[in-house]
């Protein structure tokens, strides 16, 4: 079955306070700590009424971190606690059993749990663990449950690879390799855009592909050339989506404080402005300057996966500060507010009051003129049943971004703007507002 270190990369499991986990206390999804206790665990617990918390409970990556700590320190308490948690989960969560949490055998927790169980199996030869690994392998190999071209599918492939390697099941490892290659080609276009419509997930998949490639090498499996090539293209997309201050632009399901890929001197992309056919324009004054002006524009295919209804939307930074921002990503909870954050009104877009919005409408980039100091773009769609257009002019000399919106004759048009919270209204003029704030 190979060296146990093959299947236990520390980066597979999020960092946590292992001392707290040993005491039965866990922290998931940035929510307050929860005491699970050190005996039998209530696997139906949902103290925060939060989907992400429940998913993380059943993913058992927190248990996998205990195995990592055991490998690092040799502390037997870490391995014993990991074994106890895994055994309790297997006992309490039979597949198809009555009263079992719906998260127990949902496709993503299964995918994330498999590497933790495979890591534990390097040190534990109990029959219950081998049988559970086999059950996980069968689930991960099931084509009806596979999320092809999705970040969950990549996690499923990583899990299947590690289970197949641990159990010596060559057919599973071969299937994982084939699916990884096909999914990468489907999910990442020839320009490097991830079709999940959120730079945050571009960064996530970029990192997970890095884990996958290292695991393939350690398992002695072939690394498909398309996997390496599409990951390199994806890196370019993420770099362009990284603002001068180092944060990813918060487009789609993504927080406003996530660090992107900045790169060092001489390591930046060649172009300061890049049009991605998948639906993005990213531009900046210069690379390597945190005070560079930066903008993004959205167009392209209709909303899917982690995207928002943000077509024709723009964001803007200048002189080291946010100017135009998105309302932001809240959570995956099914609340009215979370749903609102994906609507046009939560973005810097033109809307047509009184007209019915048609979700998922694609937007065309009808004109793009890109010069070193000046760029012009025009976009159009019929998301409200009438033609709406937006022209965007960017001038890097005076750090200027100008927008002209229009709609079909007879239509009322309103442009929605979300200015950075740090900005205040300093003056009102007949033709608009003057905004400012501390820092100039």
CSV table of C-alpha atoms in Angstrom, one decimal:
chain,number,residue,atom,x,y,z
A,1,UNK,CA,0.0,0.0,0.0
A,2,UNK,CA,3.0,2.3,0.0
A,3,UNK,CA,4.5,4.8,2.5
A,4,UNK,CA,2.0,6.4,4.8
A,5,UNK,CA,3.4,9.8,4.1
A,6,UNK,CA,2.2,9.5,0.6
A,7,UNK,CA,-1.3,10.3,1.5
A,8,UNK,CA,-1.0,12.8,4.3
A,9,UNK,CA,-0.2,16.2,3.0
A,10,UNK,CA,-0.8,18.7,5.8
A,11,UNK,CA,-2.4,21.2,3.4
A,12,UNK,CA,-5.2,18.8,2.8
A,13,UNK,CA,-6.6,19.7,6.3
A,14,UNK,CA,-7.3,23.2,7.4
A,15,UNK,CA,-5.2,24.4,10.4
A,16,UNK,CA,-7.0,24.3,13.7
A,17,UNK,CA,-6.1,24.4,17.4
A,18,UNK,CA,-5.4,20.7,18.0
A,19,UNK,CA,-5.2,21.2,21.7
A,20,UNK,CA,-8.8,22.5,21.6
A,21,UNK,CA,-9.8,19.6,19.4
A,22,UNK,CA,-8.3,17.1,21.9
A,23,UNK,CA,-10.5,18.8,24.5
A,24,UNK,CA,-13.6,18.3,22.3
A,25,UNK,CA,-13.9,21.9,21.1
A,26,UNK,CA,-14.1,22.8,17.4
A,27,UNK,CA,-14.4,25.9,15.3
A,28,UNK,CA,-15.9,25.8,11.8
A,29,UNK,CA,-16.8,28.5,9.2
A,30,UNK,CA,-15.6,31.4,11.4
A,31,UNK,CA,-18.4,30.8,13.9
A,32,UNK,CA,-18.0,30.6,17.7
A,33,UNK,CA,-16.5,27.4,19.2
A,34,UNK,CA,-18.7,24.4,20.0
A,35,UNK,CA,-18.0,21.8,22.6
A,36,UNK,CA,-18.6,18.3,21.1
A,37,UNK,CA,-17.2,16.6,24.2
A,38,UNK,CA,-14.7,13.8,24.3
A,39,UNK,CA,-17.1,10.9,24.3
A,40,UNK,CA,-19.8,10.0,21.8
A,41,UNK,CA,-20.5,12.9,19.4
A,42,UNK,CA,-23.9,14.2,18.5
A,43,UNK,CA,-23.6,14.1,14.7
A,44,UNK,CA,-27.0,15.8,14.3
A,45,UNK,CA,-25.8,18.8,16.2
A,46,UNK,CA,-26.3,22.1,14.3
A,47,UNK,CA,-25.8,24.7,17.1
A,48,UNK,CA,-25.4,27.7,14.7
A,49,UNK,CA,-28.1,26.6,12.2
A,50,UNK,CA,-25.5,26.9,9.6
A,51,UNK,CA,-25.0,24.7,6.5
A,52,UNK,CA,-21.3,25.3,6.3
A,53,UNK,CA,-20.8,24.3,10.0
A,54,UNK,CA,-22.7,21.1,9.5
A,55,UNK,CA,-20.8,20.2,6.4
A,56,UNK,CA,-17.5,20.8,8.1
A,57,UNK,CA,-18.5,18.6,11.1
A,58,UNK,CA,-19.1,15.6,8.8
A,59,UNK,CA,-16.1,16.3,6.6
A,60,UNK,CA,-13.8,15.2,9.4
A,61,UNK,CA,-10.9,17.3,8.2
A,62,UNK,CA,-10.5,18.4,11.8
A,63,UNK,CA,-9.9,14.8,12.6
A,64,UNK,CA,-7.3,14.6,9.8
A,65,UNK,CA,-5.4,17.5,11.3
A,66,UNK,CA,-4.9,15.3,14.4
A,67,UNK,CA,-3.2,12.7,12.2
A,68,UNK,CA,-1.0,15.4,10.8
A,69,UNK,CA,-0.1,16.5,14.3
A,70,UNK,CA,0.7,12.9,15.3
A,71,UNK,CA,3.1,12.6,12.4
A,72,UNK,CA,4.7,15.8,13.4
A,73,UNK,CA,5.1,15.2,17.1
A,74,UNK,CA,4.6,11.5,17.7
A,75,UNK,CA,2.0,12.4,20.4
A,76,UNK,CA,-0.1,9.3,20.8
A,77,UNK,CA,-3.0,11.3,22.2
A,78,UNK,CA,-3.5,12.9,18.8
A,79,UNK,CA,-3.8,9.5,17.0
A,80,UNK,CA,-6.0,8.0,19.7
A,81,UNK,CA,-8.4,10.9,19.5
A,82,UNK,CA,-8.5,10.8,15.7
A,83,UNK,CA,-9.3,7.1,15.9
A,84,UNK,CA,-12.0,7.6,18.4
A,85,UNK,CA,-13.7,10.4,16.4
A,86,UNK,CA,-13.5,8.3,13.2
A,87,UNK,CA,-14.9,5.2,14.9
A,88,UNK,CA,-17.7,7.2,16.4
A,89,UNK,CA,-18.6,8.7,13.1
A,90,UNK,CA,-18.7,5.3,11.3
A,91,UNK,CA,-20.8,3.8,14.1
A,92,UNK,CA,-23.3,6.6,14.1
A,93,UNK,CA,-23.6,7.3,10.4
A,94,UNK,CA,-24.4,4.1,8.4
A,95,UNK,CA,-25.0,5.0,4.7
A,96,UNK,CA,-28.8,5.0,4.2
A,97,UNK,CA,-29.5,4.6,7.9
A,98,UNK,CA,-32.5,6.1,9.6
A,99,UNK,CA,-32.0,9.4,11.5
A,100,UNK,CA,-28.6,10.0,9.9
A,101,UNK,CA,-27.7,13.6,9.1
A,102,UNK,CA,-28.2,14.5,5.4
A,103,UNK,CA,-24.7,15.9,5.5
A,104,UNK,CA,-23.2,12.5,6.5
A,105,UNK,CA,-23.2,11.1,2.9
A,106,UNK,CA,-23.7,14.2,0.9
A,107,UNK,CA,-21.2,14.3,-2.0
A,108,UNK,CA,-18.9,17.0,-0.7
A,109,UNK,CA,-18.4,15.8,2.9
A,110,UNK,CA,-17.7,12.3,1.5
A,111,UNK,CA,-15.0,13.7,-0.7
A,112,UNK,CA,-13.4,15.7,2.0
A,113,UNK,CA,-13.6,13.0,4.6
A,114,UNK,CA,-12.0,10.3,2.5
A,115,UNK,CA,-8.4,11.8,2.7
A,116,UNK,CA,-8.7,12.1,6.5
A,117,UNK,CA,-9.8,8.4,6.8
A,118,UNK,CA,-7.0,7.4,4.3
A,119,UNK,CA,-4.5,9.2,6.5
A,120,UNK,CA,-5.7,7.5,9.6
A,121,UNK,CA,-5.6,4.1,7.9
A,122,UNK,CA,-1.8,4.5,7.6
A,123,UNK,CA,-1.6,3.8,11.3
A,124,UNK,CA,-4.9,1.9,12.1
A,125,UNK,CA,-5.6,-1.5,10.5
A,126,UNK,CA,-9.0,-2.1,12.2
A,127,UNK,CA,-11.6,-3.8,10.0
A,128,UNK,CA,-14.2,-1.1,10.5
A,129,UNK,CA,-11.9,1.5,9.0
A,130,UNK,CA,-11.0,-0.6,6.0
A,131,UNK,CA,-14.7,-1.3,5.3
A,132,UNK,CA,-15.5,2.4,5.6
A,133,UNK,CA,-12.8,3.4,3.2
A,134,UNK,CA,-14.1,0.9,0.7
A,135,UNK,CA,-17.6,2.3,1.1
A,136,UNK,CA,-16.2,5.8,0.6
A,137,UNK,CA,-14.5,4.6,-2.6
A,138,UNK,CA,-17.6,3.1,-4.0
A,139,UNK,CA,-19.5,6.3,-3.3
A,140,UNK,CA,-16.8,8.5,-4.9
A,141,UNK,CA,-16.6,6.2,-8.0
A,142,UNK,CA,-20.4,6.4,-8.5
A,143,UNK,CA,-20.9,8.4,-11.8
A,144,UNK,CA,-24.4,9.4,-10.6
A,145,UNK,CA,-22.8,11.3,-7.7
A,146,UNK,CA,-19.9,12.8,-9.5
A,147,UNK,CA,-19.7,16.6,-10.0
A,148,UNK,CA,-17.8,16.8,-13.3
A,149,UNK,CA,-16.0,20.1,-13.9
A,150,UNK,CA,-16.8,21.4,-10.4
A,151,UNK,CA,-14.6,22.1,-7.5
A,152,UNK,CA,-16.5,19.4,-5.6
A,153,UNK,CA,-15.6,17.0,-8.4
A,154,UNK,CA,-11.9,17.7,-7.9
A,155,UNK,CA,-12.3,17.0,-4.2
A,156,UNK,CA,-14.0,13.7,-5.2
A,157,UNK,CA,-11.1,12.8,-7.4
A,158,UNK,CA,-8.6,13.5,-4.8
A,159,UNK,CA,-10.5,11.4,-2.3
A,160,UNK,CA,-10.9,8.5,-4.7
A,161,UNK,CA,-7.2,8.7,-5.6
A,162,UNK,CA,-6.2,8.4,-1.9
A,163,UNK,CA,-8.7,5.6,-1.1
A,164,UNK,CA,-7.6,3.7,-4.2
A,165,UNK,CA,-4.0,4.1,-3.3
A,166,UNK,CA,-4.5,3.1,0.4
A,167,UNK,CA,-6.5,0.0,-0.5
A,168,UNK,CA,-4.5,-1.0,-3.6
A,169,UNK,CA,-7.5,-0.5,-5.8
A,170,UNK,CA,-5.9,0.4,-9.2
A,171,UNK,CA,-9.2,0.9,-11.0
A,172,UNK,CA,-10.2,3.7,-8.6
A,173,UNK,CA,-6.8,5.5,-8.9
A,174,UNK,CA,-7.0,5.2,-12.7
A,175,UNK,CA,-10.6,6.6,-12.7
A,176,UNK,CA,-9.5,9.5,-10.5
A,177,UNK,CA,-6.7,10.4,-12.9
A,178,UNK,CA,-9.0,10.3,-16.0
A,179,UNK,CA,-11.7,12.3,-14.3
A,180,UNK,CA,-9.3,15.0,-13.1
A,181,UNK,CA,-8.0,15.5,-16.6
A,182,UNK,CA,-11.4,15.7,-18.2
A,183,UNK,CA,-12.8,18.0,-15.5
A,184,UNK,CA,-9.9,20.4,-15.7
A,185,UNK,CA,-10.4,20.8,-19.4
A,186,UNK,CA,-14.2,21.4,-18.8
A,187,UNK,CA,-13.9,23.8,-15.9
A,188,UNK,CA,-11.0,26.0,-17.0
A,189,UNK,CA,-11.2,27.6,-20.4
A,190,UNK,CA,-8.2,28.1,-22.8
A,191,UNK,CA,-7.7,31.6,-21.3
A,192,UNK,CA,-7.7,30.3,-17.7
A,193,UNK,CA,-11.1,31.4,-16.6
A,194,UNK,CA,-12.8,29.0,-14.2
A,195,UNK,CA,-16.5,28.6,-15.2
A,196,UNK,CA,-17.7,28.9,-11.6
A,197,UNK,CA,-17.8,32.7,-12.0
A,198,UNK,CA,-16.0,33.8,-8.8
A,199,UNK,CA,-12.3,34.6,-8.5
A,200,UNK,CA,-12.4,33.1,-5.0
A,201,UNK,CA,-13.1,29.7,-6.5
A,202,UNK,CA,-10.4,30.2,-9.1
A,203,UNK,CA,-7.9,30.6,-6.3
A,204,UNK,CA,-9.4,27.6,-4.5
A,205,UNK,CA,-9.2,25.3,-7.5
A,206,UNK,CA,-5.7,26.5,-8.3
A,207,UNK,CA,-4.6,25.5,-4.8
A,208,UNK,CA,-6.5,22.2,-4.9
A,209,UNK,CA,-5.0,21.3,-8.3
A,210,UNK,CA,-1.6,21.9,-6.7
A,211,UNK,CA,-2.5,19.4,-4.0
A,212,UNK,CA,-3.8,16.9,-6.6
A,213,UNK,CA,-0.6,17.1,-8.7
A,214,UNK,CA,1.6,16.5,-5.6
A,215,UNK,CA,-0.5,13.6,-4.5
A,216,UNK,CA,-0.4,12.1,-8.0
A,217,UNK,CA,3.4,12.3,-7.9
A,218,UNK,CA,3.6,10.7,-4.4
A,219,UNK,CA,1.2,8.0,-5.4
A,220,UNK,CA,3.3,7.1,-8.5
A,221,UNK,CA,0.3,7.9,-10.7
A,222,UNK,CA,0.7,9.8,-14.1
A,223,UNK,CA,0.2,13.6,-13.9
A,224,UNK,CA,-1.9,14.5,-17.0
A,225,UNK,CA,-0.3,17.3,-19.0
A,226,UNK,CA,-3.7,19.1,-19.3
A,227,UNK,CA,-3.8,19.3,-15.5
A,228,UNK,CA,-0.5,21.2,-15.3
A,229,UNK,CA,-1.3,23.3,-18.3
A,230,UNK,CA,-4.8,24.4,-17.2
A,231,UNK,CA,-3.5,25.1,-13.7
A,232,UNK,CA,-0.9,27.5,-15.2
A,233,UNK,CA,-3.6,29.3,-17.2
A,234,UNK,CA,-5.8,29.5,-14.1
A,235,UNK,CA,-3.0,31.2,-12.2
A,236,UNK,CA,-2.9,34.0,-14.8
A,237,UNK,CA,-6.7,34.6,-14.4
A,238,UNK,CA,-6.3,34.7,-10.6
A,239,UNK,CA,-3.4,37.1,-10.8
A,240,UNK,CA,-5.4,39.5,-13.0
A,241,UNK,CA,-8.3,39.2,-10.5
A,242,UNK,CA,-5.9,40.2,-7.6
A,243,UNK,CA,-6.1,43.9,-6.8
A,244,UNK,CA,-3.1,46.1,-6.2
A,245,UNK,CA,-3.6,45.8,-2.5
A,246,UNK,CA,-3.2,42.0,-2.7
A,247,UNK,CA,-6.9,41.2,-2.2
A,248,UNK,CA,-9.0,39.3,-4.7
A,249,UNK,CA,-11.7,41.4,-6.3
A,250,UNK,CA,-14.9,40.4,-4.7
A,251,UNK,CA,-16.9,39.2,-7.7
A,252,UNK,CA,-19.4,36.4,-7.2
A,253,UNK,CA,-19.3,34.3,-4.1
A,254,UNK,CA,-16.2,35.7,-2.5
A,255,UNK,CA,-15.3,37.8,0.6
A,256,UNK,CA,-13.7,41.2,0.3
A,257,UNK,CA,-10.6,40.3,2.4
A,258,UNK,CA,-9.3,37.2,0.7
A,259,UNK,CA,-5.6,37.5,-0.4
A,260,UNK,CA,-5.0,36.6,-4.0
A,261,UNK,CA,-1.8,35.8,-5.9
A,262,UNK,CA,0.4,38.9,-6.0
A,263,UNK,CA,3.7,37.6,-7.3
A,264,UNK,CA,7.1,39.2,-7.0
A,265,UNK,CA,9.1,41.7,-9.1
A,266,UNK,CA,9.5,40.3,-12.6
A,267,UNK,CA,6.9,37.6,-11.9
A,268,UNK,CA,3.8,39.6,-13.0
A,269,UNK,CA,1.8,39.1,-16.2
A,270,UNK,CA,2.9,41.1,-19.2
A,271,UNK,CA,-0.5,42.9,-19.9
A,272,UNK,CA,-1.9,45.5,-17.5
A,273,UNK,CA,-5.3,45.1,-19.1
A,274,UNK,CA,-6.8,41.7,-20.0
A,275,UNK,CA,-10.1,40.8,-21.5
A,276,UNK,CA,-11.2,37.3,-20.7
A,277,UNK,CA,-13.9,35.9,-23.1
A,278,UNK,CA,-15.4,34.0,-20.1
A,279,UNK,CA,-16.8,37.4,-18.9
A,280,UNK,CA,-14.2,39.6,-17.3
A,281,UNK,CA,-12.1,42.7,-18.0
A,282,UNK,CA,-9.4,43.4,-15.5
A,283,UNK,CA,-7.2,46.4,-15.8
A,284,UNK,CA,-4.6,48.3,-13.7
A,285,UNK,CA,-2.2,51.2,-14.0
A,286,UNK,CA,0.9,49.0,-13.2
A,287,UNK,CA,2.0,45.8,-11.6
A,288,UNK,CA,3.8,45.9,-8.2
A,289,UNK,CA,2.4,49.3,-7.1
A,290,UNK,CA,-0.2,49.1,-4.3
A,291,UNK,CA,-1.5,52.6,-5.2
A,292,UNK,CA,-2.2,51.5,-8.8
A,293,UNK,CA,-5.6,52.2,-10.2
A,294,UNK,CA,-7.6,49.0,-10.8
A,295,UNK,CA,-10.9,48.1,-12.3
A,296,UNK,CA,-13.1,45.1,-13.2
A,297,UNK,CA,-16.0,44.8,-15.6
A,298,UNK,CA,-18.4,41.8,-15.9
A,299,UNK,CA,-20.1,40.4,-19.0
A,300,UNK,CA,-20.4,36.9,-20.6
A,301,UNK,CA,-22.5,33.8,-20.1
A,302,UNK,CA,-25.5,33.9,-17.8
A,303,UNK,CA,-25.2,33.3,-14.0
A,304,UNK,CA,-24.2,29.8,-12.9
A,305,UNK,CA,-22.6,28.1,-9.9
A,306,UNK,CA,-20.9,30.8,-7.7
A,307,UNK,CA,-21.7,33.7,-10.0
A,308,UNK,CA,-24.0,36.7,-9.3
A,309,UNK,CA,-26.3,38.7,-11.5
A,310,UNK,CA,-23.6,41.3,-11.9
A,311,UNK,CA,-23.4,41.8,-15.7
A,312,UNK,CA,-22.4,45.2,-16.8
A,313,UNK,CA,-21.0,45.7,-13.2
A,314,UNK,CA,-17.8,47.5,-12.4
A,315,UNK,CA,-15.5,47.8,-9.5
A,316,UNK,CA,-12.8,50.4,-9.1
A,317,UNK,CA,-9.7,51.2,-6.9
A,318,UNK,CA,-7.5,54.2,-7.1
A,319,UNK,CA,-4.6,55.7,-5.1
A,320,UNK,CA,-4.6,52.8,-2.7
A,321,UNK,CA,-8.2,52.8,-1.7
A,322,UNK,CA,-11.5,51.3,-2.7
A,323,UNK,CA,-14.0,53.5,-4.6
A,324,UNK,CA,-16.6,51.2,-6.2
A,325,UNK,CA,-17.2,47.9,-4.4
A,326,UNK,CA,-19.8,45.1,-4.4
A,327,UNK,CA,-22.3,44.6,-1.7
A,328,UNK,CA,-20.4,41.4,-1.0
A,329,UNK,CA,-20.8,37.7,-0.4
A,330,UNK,CA,-22.6,36.9,2.9
A,331,UNK,CA,-22.9,33.1,3.2
A,332,UNK,CA,-24.4,30.0,1.7
A,333,UNK,CA,-27.4,30.2,4.0
A,334,UNK,CA,-30.8,30.3,2.4
A,335,UNK,CA,-31.9,33.7,3.7
A,336,UNK,CA,-33.4,36.7,2.1
A,337,UNK,CA,-30.3,38.7,2.6
A,338,UNK,CA,-28.0,36.1,1.2
A,339,UNK,CA,-30.2,35.8,-1.9
A,340,UNK,CA,-30.3,39.6,-2.2
A,341,UNK,CA,-26.5,39.8,-2.4
A,342,UNK,CA,-26.6,37.9,-5.7
A,343,UNK,CA,-29.2,40.3,-7.3
A,344,UNK,CA,-28.4,43.1,-9.7
A,345,UNK,CA,-29.3,45.7,-7.0
A,346,UNK,CA,-26.3,44.4,-4.9
A,347,UNK,CA,-23.9,45.4,-7.7
A,348,UNK,CA,-22.8,48.5,-9.7
A,349,UNK,CA,-25.1,48.0,-12.6
A,350,UNK,CA,-27.9,49.8,-14.5
A,351,UNK,CA,-31.4,48.5,-13.8
A,352,UNK,CA,-34.7,49.1,-15.5
A,353,UNK,CA,-37.3,49.8,-12.7
A,354,UNK,CA,-40.7,48.3,-13.4
A,355,UNK,CA,-39.4,45.8,-15.9
A,356,UNK,CA,-39.1,42.1,-15.1
A,357,UNK,CA,-35.5,41.0,-14.7
A,358,UNK,CA,-34.7,37.7,-16.5
A,359,UNK,CA,-32.1,35.8,-14.5
A,360,UNK,CA,-29.3,34.1,-16.4
A,361,UNK,CA,-29.2,36.4,-19.4
A,362,UNK,CA,-25.9,36.6,-21.1
A,363,UNK,CA,-24.2,39.9,-21.8
A,364,UNK,CA,-22.1,40.8,-24.9
A,365,UNK,CA,-18.9,42.8,-25.0
A,366,UNK,CA,-19.6,44.7,-28.2
A,367,UNK,CA,-16.5,46.9,-28.3
A,368,UNK,CA,-13.1,46.9,-26.6
A,369,UNK,CA,-10.3,49.4,-27.4
A,370,UNK,CA,-7.3,48.9,-25.2
A,371,UNK,CA,-4.4,51.4,-25.1
A,372,UNK,CA,-1.6,51.8,-22.5
A,373,UNK,CA,-3.2,54.8,-20.8
A,374,UNK,CA,-6.8,54.7,-22.0
A,375,UNK,CA,-9.3,51.9,-22.5
A,376,UNK,CA,-12.9,51.9,-23.8
A,377,UNK,CA,-15.5,49.1,-23.5
A,378,UNK,CA,-19.1,48.8,-24.5
A,379,UNK,CA,-21.5,46.1,-23.3
A,380,UNK,CA,-25.1,45.2,-24.0
A,381,UNK,CA,-27.9,42.8,-23.1
A,382,UNK,CA,-31.6,42.5,-22.8
A,383,UNK,CA,-31.8,41.2,-19.2
A,384,UNK,CA,-34.9,43.4,-18.5
A,385,UNK,CA,-36.6,42.5,-21.8
A,386,UNK,CA,-35.3,45.7,-23.4
A,387,UNK,CA,-31.8,46.5,-24.6
A,388,UNK,CA,-29.6,48.1,-22.0
A,389,UNK,CA,-26.0,49.2,-22.7
A,390,UNK,CA,-23.1,50.5,-20.7
A,391,UNK,CA,-20.0,52.3,-22.1
A,392,UNK,CA,-16.9,52.4,-19.8
A,393,UNK,CA,-14.0,54.7,-20.2
A,394,UNK,CA,-10.9,54.3,-18.1
A,395,UNK,CA,-8.0,56.9,-18.2
A,396,UNK,CA,-5.0,56.2,-16.1
A,397,UNK,CA,-3.4,59.6,-16.3
A,398,UNK,CA,-5.9,61.3,-13.9
A,399,UNK,CA,-7.2,58.0,-12.5
A,400,UNK,CA,-10.6,58.4,-14.2
A,401,UNK,CA,-13.4,55.9,-14.7
A,402,UNK,CA,-16.5,57.2,-16.5
A,403,UNK,CA,-19.7,55.3,-17.3
A,404,UNK,CA,-22.5,56.0,-19.7
A,405,UNK,CA,-25.6,53.9,-19.4
A,406,UNK,CA,-28.6,53.8,-21.8
A,407,UNK,CA,-31.7,51.8,-22.4
A,408,UNK,CA,-34.2,51.4,-25.2
A,409,UNK,CA,-36.4,54.5,-25.9
A,410,UNK,CA,-39.3,54.7,-23.5
A,411,UNK,CA,-37.5,52.8,-20.7
A,412,UNK,CA,-36.6,54.2,-17.3
A,413,UNK,CA,-33.0,53.5,-16.3
A,414,UNK,CA,-31.4,53.8,-12.9
A,415,UNK,CA,-27.7,53.2,-12.2
A,416,UNK,CA,-27.0,51.5,-8.9
A,417,UNK,CA,-23.7,52.4,-7.2
A,418,UNK,CA,-22.1,50.9,-4.1
A,419,UNK,CA,-19.3,53.2,-2.9
A,420,UNK,CA,-16.7,52.1,-0.4
A,421,UNK,CA,-18.0,52.5,3.2
A,422,UNK,CA,-15.0,54.7,4.0
A,423,UNK,CA,-16.1,57.4,1.6
A,424,UNK,CA,-18.4,60.2,2.7
A,425,UNK,CA,-20.4,62.8,0.7
A,426,UNK,CA,-18.4,66.0,0.8
A,427,UNK,CA,-20.5,68.0,-1.6
A,428,UNK,CA,-23.7,67.8,-3.6
A,429,UNK,CA,-23.7,69.4,-7.1
A,430,UNK,CA,-26.4,69.6,-9.8
A,431,UNK,CA,-24.5,67.0,-11.8
A,432,UNK,CA,-23.6,64.6,-9.0
A,433,UNK,CA,-21.8,64.1,-5.7
A,434,UNK,CA,-18.3,64.7,-4.5
A,435,UNK,CA,-17.1,61.9,-2.2
A,436,UNK,CA,-14.1,61.8,0.0
A,437,UNK,CA,-12.8,60.5,3.3
A,438,UNK,CA,-9.8,60.2,5.5
A,439,UNK,CA,-6.6,59.6,3.5
A,440,UNK,CA,-7.6,61.9,0.6
